[in-house]
Every structure is written in structure tokens, then in C-alpha cells.
Amino acid sequence: MTANANSGKRNAAQPLAKPSPRRRGIQSIEVGGKLLLALLDHSSSLPLGALAKAAGMSGANAHAYLVSYGNLGLVRQDPNSGEYELGPLALQLGLAALHRLDPIKIAVPMTRELAERTGQTIAIAVLGNLGPVIVHLHESNYPIHVNMRTGTVMSLTNTATGKVFAALLPPKKIESLLHEDFLRLGAVPSLGKTEKFERTLREVRQRGIARAVGDPIPGINGLSAPVFDSNGNVVLVVTAIGAAGVFDARWSSPLVDEIKRCADAISAELGWQNRDVRATSRG
């Protein structure tokens, strides 16, 4: 696949866009919102004085806001301790927002920025019925001759993309896909090859990223990182690929940090807070 060498470049004569001015809102809502943010930042309930201090307002002003928020169900007050915490409406709003999130829609602009920043081809993959499937592709300015396009099914055992899914998804969810993948590669693997593959998966869990160096395609390198939803489930994988001459796949490569940061940012948008793949359950 070959990308247009001029794609993604701004016309030199085109003026830079002016930043959008801050829109005028209702100041009292923004002031009161600091109380909700303070409660969000703390894992436990807070007394009025501490909450007011965290929000940068007087106790009297804070109390007035909290009464209104309590009437709406955004906060609730413990009748025994008098301390405040987020209420049932806050929970319902959070859950409703999570249910409306579309991982691919969120990932597309963020991976586009990654492609522009690194100059590499960036792909988004999800797990389909036959294995990992490319659902979106940002082609780089560097031509790479790889038969990859939207809809391409990637090997679970022989690509960086597949190794991430194989390492982090529950075994029962992918065992049949793994078996089929091994058969497509030639035959059911020997014990030695299986043990080598398991070592590779352990490395993916430890590092939080998978790589392919000239394999399965000589001269082509790849790096893949997982994206998690709010429950810690892998929902998609961000993969960067490029020709070995312009794609540094060493563990110390800046590309490793770039790809992990992008995957982390998408995960954060999806509500995932504890980004430690070593703690991810595969049971």
C-alpha cells in the first residue's frame, strides 16, 4: 500500500486557525461544579469544611450549592457523619455516558494524530469472528508494500496486533481462534513452539506492548498496544507498522512510548483508570 506523499500537510499559504474564544456560560454553575470535581477527586466522603476548602469557597456558599445538588441527587449527605459524597444521579450520568461511548469513534482522531506525529502507518483492530480485524487505517507518507487494508484479518500468533489480543483476552474466548491460527500457519505447533509463544505473551503482559521485527513480513516492523474500556476489557488494539529502515522497534524506541501514550489516552476516554496490563485478568 502506498500513501500520497502530500497527505496530511498544510498549505504554506493557508493561515493558522485562530483558537476558539471561551464561550460565555453561567458562572455560578461553574463555581458549584468545583464541589463535584472535589468529590470526584476523593475516594471517600468529605465533611463540609474540607469540601469547601478543596473547591476554594466559603463553607456557607458550599452548603447552599450542596443543598441544591442534594435535591437533584448529584450528592448525598450521610445522616450520621454529615459528610458528603456523590449521589445516585451522578452515578447514573456516569453509566449513561459510558454506555454511549464508541471506542472506534474515539480512537480514530487520536490515532490520526499519532500517524501525523510519528509519520508511521497506524491501524485500529478489533477482535472479530475469525481473529483480529483491521477496522481503520491511517497510511503514512512512507510507502510500505504490505497487503493490509480495512477488513484484513491479522494472525493471532504471528503479528504484534494478534499477540496483544492473545496475551490479554481470557483463554476460553480465543482458544478456538488460536487453534485455527496455528493450523493456517502449517500445523498444530510442537510443545517447544507453544512454550516460546507463551513466553512472548508473558512479555506482552509485562511490557504492555507487543512488537514484530521483520516477522511475518521481512523488512516490516510493528508495535501494538491495547486499549481498555472502563471495566478493564481489551476493546481494540492500536498498531503502528513501517519499513525497518524508518521504523525503530527497539524497546527503547520513542515509538514505543508514543504508541502506549496514544492507547492510554483512548483508554482514559473510555473510563479506564488503572492502566496496568500485568494486573489484567485472563481467567
C-alpha positions as protocol buffer text, in pm:
chain_id: "A"
residue {
  index: 1
  type: MET
  ca { x: 0 y: 0 z: 0 }
}
residue {
  index: 2
  type: THR
  ca { x: 135 y: 342 z: -92 }
}
residue {
  index: 3
  type: ALA
  ca { x: 24 y: 670 z: 60 }
}
residue {
  index: 4
  type: ASN
  ca { x: 12 y: 1007 z: -111 }
}
residue {
  index: 5
  type: ALA
  ca { x: 331 y: 1193 z: -19 }
}
residue {
  index: 6
  type: ASN
  ca { x: 137 y: 1518 z: 23 }
}
residue {
  index: 7
  type: SER
  ca { x: -131 y: 1377 z: 254 }
}
residue {
  index: 8
  type: GLY
  ca { x: -164 y: 1541 z: 594 }
}
residue {
  index: 9
  type: LYS
  ca { x: 42 y: 1852 z: 500 }
}
residue {
  index: 10
  type: ARG
  ca { x: -94 y: 2204 z: 539 }
}
residue {
  index: 11
  type: ASN
  ca { x: -66 y: 2451 z: 251 }
}
residue {
  index: 12
  type: ALA
  ca { x: 201 y: 2704 z: 344 }
}
residue {
  index: 13
  type: ALA
  ca { x: -26 y: 2987 z: 228 }
}
residue {
  index: 14
  type: GLN
  ca { x: -310 y: 2870 z: 446 }
}
residue {
  index: 15
  type: PRO
  ca { x: -337 y: 3080 z: 766 }
}
residue {
  index: 16
  type: LEU
  ca { x: -333 y: 2906 z: 1100 }
}
residue {
  index: 17
  type: ALA
  ca { x: -676 y: 2871 z: 1255 }
}
residue {
  index: 18
  type: LYS
  ca { x: -741 y: 3109 z: 1542 }
}
residue {
  index: 19
  type: PRO
  ca { x: -819 y: 2945 z: 1876 }
}
residue {
  index: 20
  type: SER
  ca { x: -1189 y: 2947 z: 1958 }
}
residue {
  index: 21
  type: PRO
  ca { x: -1279 y: 3207 z: 2221 }
}
residue {
  index: 22
  type: ARG
  ca { x: -1410 y: 3078 z: 2552 }
}
residue {
  index: 23
  type: ARG
  ca { x: -1788 y: 3070 z: 2530 }
}
residue {
  index: 24
  type: ARG
  ca { x: -1987 y: 3257 z: 2789 }
}
residue {
  index: 25
  type: GLY
  ca { x: -2167 y: 3033 z: 3035 }
}
residue {
  index: 26
  type: ILE
  ca { x: -2335 y: 3054 z: 3373 }
}
residue {
  index: 27
  type: GLN
  ca { x: -2062 y: 3132 z: 3624 }
}
residue {
  index: 28
  type: SER
  ca { x: -2249 y: 3001 z: 3927 }
}
residue {
  index: 29
  type: ILE
  ca { x: -2276 y: 2655 z: 3769 }
}
residue {
  index: 30
  type: GLU
  ca { x: -1903 y: 2650 z: 3700 }
}
residue {
  index: 31
  type: VAL
  ca { x: -1829 y: 2762 z: 4057 }
}
residue {
  index: 32
  type: GLY
  ca { x: -2056 y: 2499 z: 4206 }
}
residue {
  index: 33
  type: GLY
  ca { x: -1911 y: 2237 z: 3974 }
}
residue {
  index: 34
  type: LYS
  ca { x: -1584 y: 2262 z: 4167 }
}
residue {
  index: 35
  type: LEU
  ca { x: -1758 y: 2086 z: 4456 }
}
residue {
  index: 36
  type: LEU
  ca { x: -1847 y: 1793 z: 4230 }
}
residue {
  index: 37
  type: LEU
  ca { x: -1491 y: 1781 z: 4098 }
}
residue {
  index: 38
  type: ALA
  ca { x: -1358 y: 1779 z: 4454 }
}
residue {
  index: 39
  type: LEU
  ca { x: -1581 y: 1483 z: 4541 }
}
residue {
  index: 40
  type: LEU
  ca { x: -1469 y: 1309 z: 4222 }
}
residue {
  index: 41
  type: ASP
  ca { x: -1104 y: 1352 z: 4317 }
}
residue {
  index: 42
  type: HIS
  ca { x: -1151 y: 1189 z: 4658 }
}
residue {
  index: 43
  type: SER
  ca { x: -1228 y: 821 z: 4705 }
}
residue {
  index: 44
  type: SER
  ca { x: -1406 y: 881 z: 5036 }
}
residue {
  index: 45
  type: SER
  ca { x: -1675 y: 1118 z: 5163 }
}
residue {
  index: 46
  type: LEU
  ca { x: -1577 y: 1465 z: 5285 }
}
residue {
  index: 47
  type: PRO
  ca { x: -1701 y: 1695 z: 5563 }
}
residue {
  index: 48
  type: LEU
  ca { x: -1833 y: 2035 z: 5462 }
}
residue {
  index: 49
  type: GLY
  ca { x: -1521 y: 2225 z: 5570 }
}
residue {
  index: 50
  type: ALA
  ca { x: -1279 y: 2005 z: 5376 }
}
residue {
  index: 51
  type: LEU
  ca { x: -1503 y: 2002 z: 5072 }
}
residue {
  index: 52
  type: ALA
  ca { x: -1541 y: 2381 z: 5072 }
}
residue {
  index: 53
  type: LYS
  ca { x: -1163 y: 2423 z: 5106 }
}
residue {
  index: 54
  type: ALA
  ca { x: -1098 y: 2182 z: 4818 }
}
residue {
  index: 55
  type: ALA
  ca { x: -1341 y: 2379 z: 4600 }
}
residue {
  index: 56
  type: GLY
  ca { x: -1195 y: 2715 z: 4705 }
}
residue {
  index: 57
  type: MET
  ca { x: -1511 y: 2864 z: 4854 }
}
residue {
  index: 58
  type: SER
  ca { x: -1659 y: 2951 z: 5191 }
}
residue {
  index: 59
  type: GLY
  ca { x: -1849 y: 2695 z: 5395 }
}
residue {
  index: 60
  type: ALA
  ca { x: -2174 y: 2891 z: 5364 }
}
residue {
  index: 61
  type: ASN
  ca { x: -2154 y: 2909 z: 4984 }
}
residue {
  index: 62
  type: ALA
  ca { x: -2059 y: 2543 z: 4960 }
}
residue {
  index: 63
  type: HIS
  ca { x: -2353 y: 2443 z: 5179 }
}
residue {
  index: 64
  type: ALA
  ca { x: -2600 y: 2630 z: 4958 }
}
residue {
  index: 65
  type: TYR
  ca { x: -2474 y: 2452 z: 4647 }
}
residue {
  index: 66
  type: LEU
  ca { x: -2475 y: 2115 z: 4823 }
}
residue {
  index: 67
  type: VAL
  ca { x: -2838 y: 2156 z: 4928 }
}
residue {
  index: 68
  type: SER
  ca { x: -2938 y: 2209 z: 4562 }
}
residue {
  index: 69
  type: TYR
  ca { x: -2716 y: 1925 z: 4441 }
}
residue {
  index: 70
  type: GLY
  ca { x: -2867 y: 1703 z: 4709 }
}
residue {
  index: 71
  type: ASN
  ca { x: -3219 y: 1786 z: 4589 }
}
residue {
  index: 72
  type: LEU
  ca { x: -3113 y: 1677 z: 4239 }
}
residue {
  index: 73
  type: GLY
  ca { x: -2942 y: 1361 z: 4360 }
}
residue {
  index: 74
  type: LEU
  ca { x: -2596 y: 1471 z: 4245 }
}
residue {
  index: 75
  type: VAL
  ca { x: -2466 y: 1449 z: 4605 }
}
residue {
  index: 76
  type: ARG
  ca { x: -2587 y: 1290 z: 4922 }
}
residue {
  index: 77
  type: GLN
  ca { x: -2509 y: 1354 z: 5288 }
}
residue {
  index: 78
  type: ASP
  ca { x: -2453 y: 1078 z: 5539 }
}
residue {
  index: 79
  type: PRO
  ca { x: -2714 y: 1134 z: 5813 }
}
residue {
  index: 80
  type: ASN
  ca { x: -2476 y: 1011 z: 6085 }
}
residue {
  index: 81
  type: SER
  ca { x: -2140 y: 1168 z: 5996 }
}
residue {
  index: 82
  type: GLY
  ca { x: -2275 y: 1466 z: 5799 }
}
residue {
  index: 83
  type: GLU
  ca { x: -2016 y: 1404 z: 5529 }
}
residue {
  index: 84
  type: TYR
  ca { x: -2088 y: 1439 z: 5158 }
}
residue {
  index: 85
  type: GLU
  ca { x: -2033 y: 1204 z: 4865 }
}
residue {
  index: 86
  type: LEU
  ca { x: -2151 y: 1176 z: 4507 }
}
residue {
  index: 87
  type: GLY
  ca { x: -2517 y: 1079 z: 4479 }
}
residue {
  index: 88
  type: PRO
  ca { x: -2720 y: 836 z: 4267 }
}
residue {
  index: 89
  type: LEU
  ca { x: -2777 y: 1080 z: 3981 }
}
residue {
  index: 90
  type: ALA
  ca { x: -2401 y: 1127 z: 3943 }
}
residue {
  index: 91
  type: LEU
  ca { x: -2365 y: 751 z: 3912 }
}
residue {
  index: 92
  type: GLN
  ca { x: -2648 y: 728 z: 3659 }
}
residue {
  index: 93
  type: LEU
  ca { x: -2496 y: 1006 z: 3449 }
}
residue {
  index: 94
  type: GLY
  ca { x: -2158 y: 834 z: 3452 }
}
residue {
  index: 95
  type: LEU
  ca { x: -2302 y: 499 z: 3349 }
}
residue {
  index: 96
  type: ALA
  ca { x: -2511 y: 658 z: 3075 }
}
residue {
  index: 97
  type: ALA
  ca { x: -2202 y: 832 z: 2936 }
}
residue {
  index: 98
  type: LEU
  ca { x: -2004 y: 505 z: 2937 }
}
residue {
  index: 99
  type: HIS
  ca { x: -2280 y: 318 z: 2755 }
}
residue {
  index: 100
  type: ARG
  ca { x: -2281 y: 580 z: 2481 }
}
residue {
  index: 101
  type: LEU
  ca { x: -1906 y: 564 z: 2418 }
}
residue {
  index: 102
  type: ASP
  ca { x: -1796 y: 427 z: 2082 }
}
residue {
  index: 103
  type: PRO
  ca { x: -1433 y: 306 z: 2116 }
}
residue {
  index: 104
  type: ILE
  ca { x: -1360 y: 323 z: 1743 }
}
residue {
  index: 105
  type: LYS
  ca { x: -1511 y: 671 z: 1706 }
}
residue {
  index: 106
  type: ILE
  ca { x: -1294 y: 792 z: 1993 }
}
residue {
  index: 107
  type: ALA
  ca { x: -983 y: 615 z: 1863 }
}
residue {
  index: 108
  type: VAL
  ca { x: -993 y: 739 z: 1503 }
}
residue {
  index: 109
  type: PRO
  ca { x: -895 y: 1107 z: 1560 }
}
residue {
  index: 110
  type: MET
  ca { x: -640 y: 1014 z: 1828 }
}
residue {
  index: 111
  type: THR
  ca { x: -470 y: 757 z: 1606 }
}
residue {
  index: 112
  type: ARG
  ca { x: -478 y: 1004 z: 1317 }
}
residue {
  index: 113
  type: GLU
  ca { x: -278 y: 1245 z: 1533 }
}
residue {
  index: 114
  type: LEU
  ca { x: -39 y: 961 z: 1619 }
}
residue {
  index: 115
  type: ALA
  ca { x: 13 y: 887 z: 1249 }
}
residue {
  index: 116
  type: GLU
  ca { x: 82 y: 1254 z: 1174 }
}
residue {
  index: 117
  type: ARG
  ca { x: 317 y: 1286 z: 1472 }
}
residue {
  index: 118
  type: THR
  ca { x: 521 y: 973 z: 1403 }
}
residue {
  index: 119
  type: GLY
  ca { x: 497 y: 951 z: 1024 }
}
residue {
  index: 120
  type: GLN
  ca { x: 409 y: 581 z: 1050 }
}
residue {
  index: 121
  type: THR
  ca { x: 107 y: 383 z: 934 }
}
residue {
  index: 122
  type: ILE
  ca { x: -137 y: 338 z: 1222 }
}
residue {
  index: 123
  type: ALA
  ca { x: -411 y: 75 z: 1231 }
}
residue {
  index: 124
  type: ILE
  ca { x: -704 y: 10 z: 1466 }
}
residue {
  index: 125
  type: ALA
  ca { x: -802 y: -355 z: 1514 }
}
residue {
  index: 126
  type: VAL
  ca { x: -1087 y: -526 z: 1699 }
}
residue {
  index: 127
  type: LEU
  ca { x: -1147 y: -896 z: 1760 }
}
residue {
  index: 128
  type: GLY
  ca { x: -1381 y: -1047 z: 1502 }
}
residue {
  index: 129
  type: ASN
  ca { x: -1518 y: -1396 z: 1440 }
}
residue {
  index: 130
  type: LEU
  ca { x: -1204 y: -1503 z: 1252 }
}
residue {
  index: 131
  type: GLY
  ca { x: -948 y: -1311 z: 1459 }
}
residue {
  index: 132
  type: PRO
  ca { x: -823 y: -952 z: 1488 }
}
residue {
  index: 133
  type: VAL
  ca { x: -969 y: -736 z: 1211 }
}
residue {
  index: 134
  type: ILE
  ca { x: -839 y: -400 z: 1086 }
}
residue {
  index: 135
  type: VAL
  ca { x: -1130 y: -155 z: 1109 }
}
residue {
  index: 136
  type: HIS
  ca { x: -946 y: 170 z: 1037 }
}
residue {
  index: 137
  type: LEU
  ca { x: -614 y: 260 z: 878 }
}
residue {
  index: 138
  type: HIS
  ca { x: -412 y: 581 z: 862 }
}
residue {
  index: 139
  type: GLU
  ca { x: -149 y: 539 z: 591 }
}
residue {
  index: 140
  type: SER
  ca { x: 190 y: 705 z: 629 }
}
residue {
  index: 141
  type: ASN
  ca { x: 386 y: 913 z: 382 }
}
residue {
  index: 142
  type: TYR
  ca { x: 637 y: 628 z: 361 }
}
residue {
  index: 143
  type: PRO
  ca { x: 530 y: 367 z: 103 }
}
residue {
  index: 144
  type: ILE
  ca { x: 523 y: 18 z: 254 }
}
residue {
  index: 145
  type: HIS
  ca { x: 433 y: -280 z: 44 }
}
residue {
  index: 146
  type: VAL
  ca { x: 201 y: -469 z: 277 }
}
residue {
  index: 147
  type: ASN
  ca { x: -131 y: -627 z: 191 }
}
residue {
  index: 148
  type: MET
  ca { x: -317 y: -451 z: 472 }
}
residue {
  index: 149
  type: ARG
  ca { x: -645 y: -268 z: 439 }
}
residue {
  index: 150
  type: THR
  ca { x: -972 y: -227 z: 625 }
}
residue {
  index: 151
  type: GLY
  ca { x: -1118 y: -573 z: 676 }
}
residue {
  index: 152
  type: THR
  ca { x: -783 y: -755 z: 682 }
}
residue {
  index: 153
  type: VAL
  ca { x: -775 y: -1038 z: 939 }
}
residue {
  index: 154
  type: MET
  ca { x: -448 y: -1048 z: 1134 }
}
residue {
  index: 155
  type: SER
  ca { x: -284 y: -1361 z: 1271 }
}
residue {
  index: 156
  type: LEU
  ca { x: -323 y: -1407 z: 1647 }
}
residue {
  index: 157
  type: THR
  ca { x: 13 y: -1581 z: 1679 }
}
residue {
  index: 158
  type: ASN
  ca { x: 221 y: -1418 z: 1409 }
}
residue {
  index: 159
  type: THR
  ca { x: 156 y: -1042 z: 1435 }
}
residue {
  index: 160
  type: ALA
  ca { x: 204 y: -780 z: 1705 }
}
residue {
  index: 161
  type: THR
  ca { x: -168 y: -700 z: 1685 }
}
residue {
  index: 162
  type: GLY
  ca { x: -268 y: -1060 z: 1740 }
}
residue {
  index: 163
  type: LYS
  ca { x: -24 y: -1115 z: 2025 }
}
residue {
  index: 164
  type: VAL
  ca { x: -186 y: -836 z: 2226 }
}
residue {
  index: 165
  type: PHE
  ca { x: -528 y: -998 z: 2199 }
}
residue {
  index: 166
  type: ALA
  ca { x: -383 y: -1344 z: 2269 }
}
residue {
  index: 167
  type: ALA
  ca { x: -199 y: -1215 z: 2577 }
}
residue {
  index: 168
  type: LEU
  ca { x: -480 y: -1018 z: 2738 }
}
residue {
  index: 169
  type: LEU
  ca { x: -811 y: -1180 z: 2647 }
}
residue {
  index: 170
  type: PRO
  ca { x: -944 y: -1475 z: 2852 }
}
residue {
  index: 171
  type: PRO
  ca { x: -809 y: -1803 z: 2705 }
}
residue {
  index: 172
  type: LYS
  ca { x: -1157 y: -1952 z: 2663 }
}
residue {
  index: 173
  type: LYS
  ca { x: -1257 y: -1658 z: 2443 }
}
residue {
  index: 174
  type: ILE
  ca { x: -978 y: -1715 z: 2189 }
}
residue {
  index: 175
  type: GLU
  ca { x: -868 y: -2079 z: 2224 }
}
residue {
  index: 176
  type: SER
  ca { x: -1057 y: -2192 z: 1912 }
}
residue {
  index: 177
  type: LEU
  ca { x: -924 y: -1892 z: 1716 }
}
residue {
  index: 178
  type: LEU
  ca { x: -570 y: -1976 z: 1830 }
}
residue {
  index: 179
  type: HIS
  ca { x: -610 y: -2335 z: 1716 }
}
residue {
  index: 180
  type: GLU
  ca { x: -734 y: -2226 z: 1374 }
}
residue {
  index: 181
  type: ASP
  ca { x: -450 y: -1975 z: 1353 }
}
residue {
  index: 182
  type: PHE
  ca { x: -190 y: -2243 z: 1424 }
}
residue {
  index: 183
  type: LEU
  ca { x: -343 y: -2464 z: 1153 }
}
residue {
  index: 184
  type: ARG
  ca { x: -334 y: -2181 z: 898 }
}
residue {
  index: 185
  type: LEU
  ca { x: 38 y: -2139 z: 970 }
}
residue {
  index: 186
  type: GLY
  ca { x: 104 y: -2501 z: 883 }
}
residue {
  index: 187
  type: ALA
  ca { x: 22 y: -2738 z: 1166 }
}
residue {
  index: 188
  type: VAL
  ca { x: -51 y: -2768 z: 1534 }
}
residue {
  index: 189
  type: PRO
  ca { x: 271 y: -2645 z: 1700 }
}
residue {
  index: 190
  type: SER
  ca { x: 514 y: -2858 z: 1895 }
}
residue {
  index: 191
  type: LEU
  ca { x: 549 y: -2817 z: 2271 }
}
residue {
  index: 192
  type: GLY
  ca { x: 864 y: -2609 z: 2222 }
}
residue {
  index: 193
  type: LYS
  ca { x: 690 y: -2364 z: 1993 }
}
residue {
  index: 194
  type: THR
  ca { x: 396 y: -2339 z: 2231 }
}
residue {
  index: 195
  type: GLU
  ca { x: 628 y: -2261 z: 2521 }
}
residue {
  index: 196
  type: LYS
  ca { x: 804 y: -1995 z: 2313 }
}
residue {
  index: 197
  type: PHE
  ca { x: 469 y: -1839 z: 2228 }
}
residue {
  index: 198
  type: GLU
  ca { x: 368 y: -1836 z: 2596 }
}
residue {
  index: 199
  type: ARG
  ca { x: 694 y: -1657 z: 2683 }
}
residue {
  index: 200
  type: THR
  ca { x: 609 y: -1398 z: 2420 }
}
residue {
  index: 201
  type: LEU
  ca { x: 263 y: -1347 z: 2571 }
}
residue {
  index: 202
  type: ARG
  ca { x: 412 y: -1305 z: 2918 }
}
residue {
  index: 203
  type: GLU
  ca { x: 640 y: -1036 z: 2779 }
}
residue {
  index: 204
  type: VAL
  ca { x: 341 y: -856 z: 2627 }
}
residue {
  index: 205
  type: ARG
  ca { x: 165 y: -855 z: 2965 }
}
residue {
  index: 206
  type: GLN
  ca { x: 478 y: -729 z: 3139 }
}
residue {
  index: 207
  type: ARG
  ca { x: 564 y: -454 z: 2891 }
}
residue {
  index: 208
  type: GLY
  ca { x: 209 y: -356 z: 2793 }
}
residue {
  index: 209
  type: ILE
  ca { x: 302 y: -366 z: 2425 }
}
residue {
  index: 210
  type: ALA
  ca { x: 384 y: -625 z: 2157 }
}
residue {
  index: 211
  type: ARG
  ca { x: 627 y: -599 z: 1871 }
}
residue {
  index: 212
  type: ALA
  ca { x: 708 y: -773 z: 1543 }
}
residue {
  index: 213
  type: VAL
  ca { x: 1053 y: -724 z: 1395 }
}
residue {
  index: 214
  type: GLY
  ca { x: 1068 y: -842 z: 1034 }
}
residue {
  index: 215
  type: ASP
  ca { x: 810 y: -1111 z: 1109 }
}
residue {
  index: 216
  type: PRO
  ca { x: 584 y: -1222 z: 948 }
}
residue {
  index: 217
  type: ILE
  ca { x: 696 y: -985 z: 667 }
}
residue {
  index: 218
  type: PRO
  ca { x: 1072 y: -934 z: 624 }
}
residue {
  index: 219
  type: GLY
  ca { x: 1170 y: -568 z: 638 }
}
residue {
  index: 220
  type: ILE
  ca { x: 847 y: -462 z: 810 }
}
residue {
  index: 221
  type: ASN
  ca { x: 828 y: -385 z: 1182 }
}
residue {
  index: 222
  type: GLY
  ca { x: 525 y: -339 z: 1404 }
}
residue {
  index: 223
  type: LEU
  ca { x: 430 y: -227 z: 1754 }
}
residue {
  index: 224
  type: SER
  ca { x: 87 y: -280 z: 1912 }
}
residue {
  index: 225
  type: ALA
  ca { x: -70 y: -159 z: 2237 }
}
residue {
  index: 226
  type: PRO
  ca { x: -407 y: -247 z: 2395 }
}
residue {
  index: 227
  type: VAL
  ca { x: -698 y: -14 z: 2464 }
}
residue {
  index: 228
  type: PHE
  ca { x: -920 y: -92 z: 2766 }
}
residue {
  index: 229
  type: ASP
  ca { x: -1277 y: 1 z: 2849 }
}
residue {
  index: 230
  type: SER
  ca { x: -1399 y: 112 z: 3192 }
}
residue {
  index: 231
  type: ASN
  ca { x: -1406 y: -249 z: 3315 }
}
residue {
  index: 232
  type: GLY
  ca { x: -1053 y: -327 z: 3204 }
}
residue {
  index: 233
  type: ASN
  ca { x: -1157 y: -530 z: 2899 }
}
residue {
  index: 234
  type: VAL
  ca { x: -947 y: -507 z: 2582 }
}
residue {
  index: 235
  type: VAL
  ca { x: -1175 y: -348 z: 2321 }
}
residue {
  index: 236
  type: LEU
  ca { x: -926 y: -267 z: 2047 }
}
residue {
  index: 237
  type: VAL
  ca { x: -556 y: -257 z: 1964 }
}
residue {
  index: 238
  type: VAL
  ca { x: -355 y: 33 z: 1822 }
}
residue {
  index: 239
  type: THR
  ca { x: -83 y: -86 z: 1584 }
}
residue {
  index: 240
  type: ALA
  ca { x: 196 y: 105 z: 1413 }
}
residue {
  index: 241
  type: ILE
  ca { x: 377 y: -53 z: 1118 }
}
residue {
  index: 242
  type: GLY
  ca { x: 656 y: 63 z: 894 }
}
residue {
  index: 243
  type: ALA
  ca { x: 963 y: -28 z: 694 }
}
residue {
  index: 244
  type: ALA
  ca { x: 1256 y: -134 z: 911 }
}
residue {
  index: 245
  type: GLY
  ca { x: 1473 y: 149 z: 780 }
}
residue {
  index: 246
  type: VAL
  ca { x: 1242 y: 418 z: 921 }
}
residue {
  index: 247
  type: PHE
  ca { x: 1068 y: 223 z: 1199 }
}
residue {
  index: 248
  type: ASP
  ca { x: 1264 y: 174 z: 1521 }
}
residue {
  index: 249
  type: ALA
  ca { x: 1111 y: -126 z: 1701 }
}
residue {
  index: 250
  type: ARG
  ca { x: 1363 y: -145 z: 1986 }
}
residue {
  index: 251
  type: TRP
  ca { x: 1209 y: -144 z: 2334 }
}
residue {
  index: 252
  type: SER
  ca { x: 1395 y: 183 z: 2397 }
}
residue {
  index: 253
  type: SER
  ca { x: 1248 y: 342 z: 2083 }
}
residue {
  index: 254
  type: PRO
  ca { x: 1047 y: 667 z: 2122 }
}
residue {
  index: 255
  type: LEU
  ca { x: 780 y: 495 z: 1911 }
}
residue {
  index: 256
  type: VAL
  ca { x: 709 y: 257 z: 2199 }
}
residue {
  index: 257
  type: ASP
  ca { x: 623 y: 548 z: 2429 }
}
residue {
  index: 258
  type: GLU
  ca { x: 421 y: 725 z: 2158 }
}
residue {
  index: 259
  type: ILE
  ca { x: 202 y: 423 z: 2088 }
}
residue {
  index: 260
  type: LYS
  ca { x: 149 y: 341 z: 2456 }
}
residue {
  index: 261
  type: ARG
  ca { x: 57 y: 703 z: 2531 }
}
residue {
  index: 262
  type: CYS
  ca { x: -198 y: 702 z: 2249 }
}
residue {
  index: 263
  type: ALA
  ca { x: -352 y: 375 z: 2371 }
}
residue {
  index: 264
  type: ASP
  ca { x: -353 y: 509 z: 2728 }
}
residue {
  index: 265
  type: ALA
  ca { x: -530 y: 827 z: 2619 }
}
residue {
  index: 266
  type: ILE
  ca { x: -801 y: 633 z: 2435 }
}
residue {
  index: 267
  type: SER
  ca { x: -844 y: 405 z: 2738 }
}
residue {
  index: 268
  type: ALA
  ca { x: -882 y: 709 z: 2963 }
}
residue {
  index: 269
  type: GLU
  ca { x: -1156 y: 845 z: 2734 }
}
residue {
  index: 270
  type: LEU
  ca { x: -1333 y: 511 z: 2775 }
}
residue {
  index: 271
  type: GLY
  ca { x: -1319 y: 535 z: 3154 }
}
residue {
  index: 272
  type: TRP
  ca { x: -1023 y: 304 z: 3226 }
}
residue {
  index: 273
  type: GLN
  ca { x: -820 y: 439 z: 3517 }
}
residue {
  index: 274
  type: ASN
  ca { x: -578 y: 163 z: 3622 }
}
residue {
  index: 275
  type: ARG
  ca { x: -364 y: 115 z: 3311 }
}
residue {
  index: 276
  type: ASP
  ca { x: -152 y: -183 z: 3425 }
}
residue {
  index: 277
  type: VAL
  ca { x: -184 y: -477 z: 3188 }
}
residue {
  index: 278
  type: ARG
  ca { x: 6 y: -702 z: 3426 }
}
residue {
  index: 279
  type: ALA
  ca { x: -296 y: -688 z: 3656 }
}
residue {
  index: 280
  type: THR
  ca { x: -545 y: -767 z: 3379 }
}
residue {
  index: 281
  type: SER
  ca { x: -735 y: -1089 z: 3445 }
}
residue {
  index: 282
  type: ARG
  ca { x: -726 y: -1365 z: 3184 }
}
residue {
  index: 283
  type: GLY
  ca { x: -947 y: -1603 z: 3376 }
}
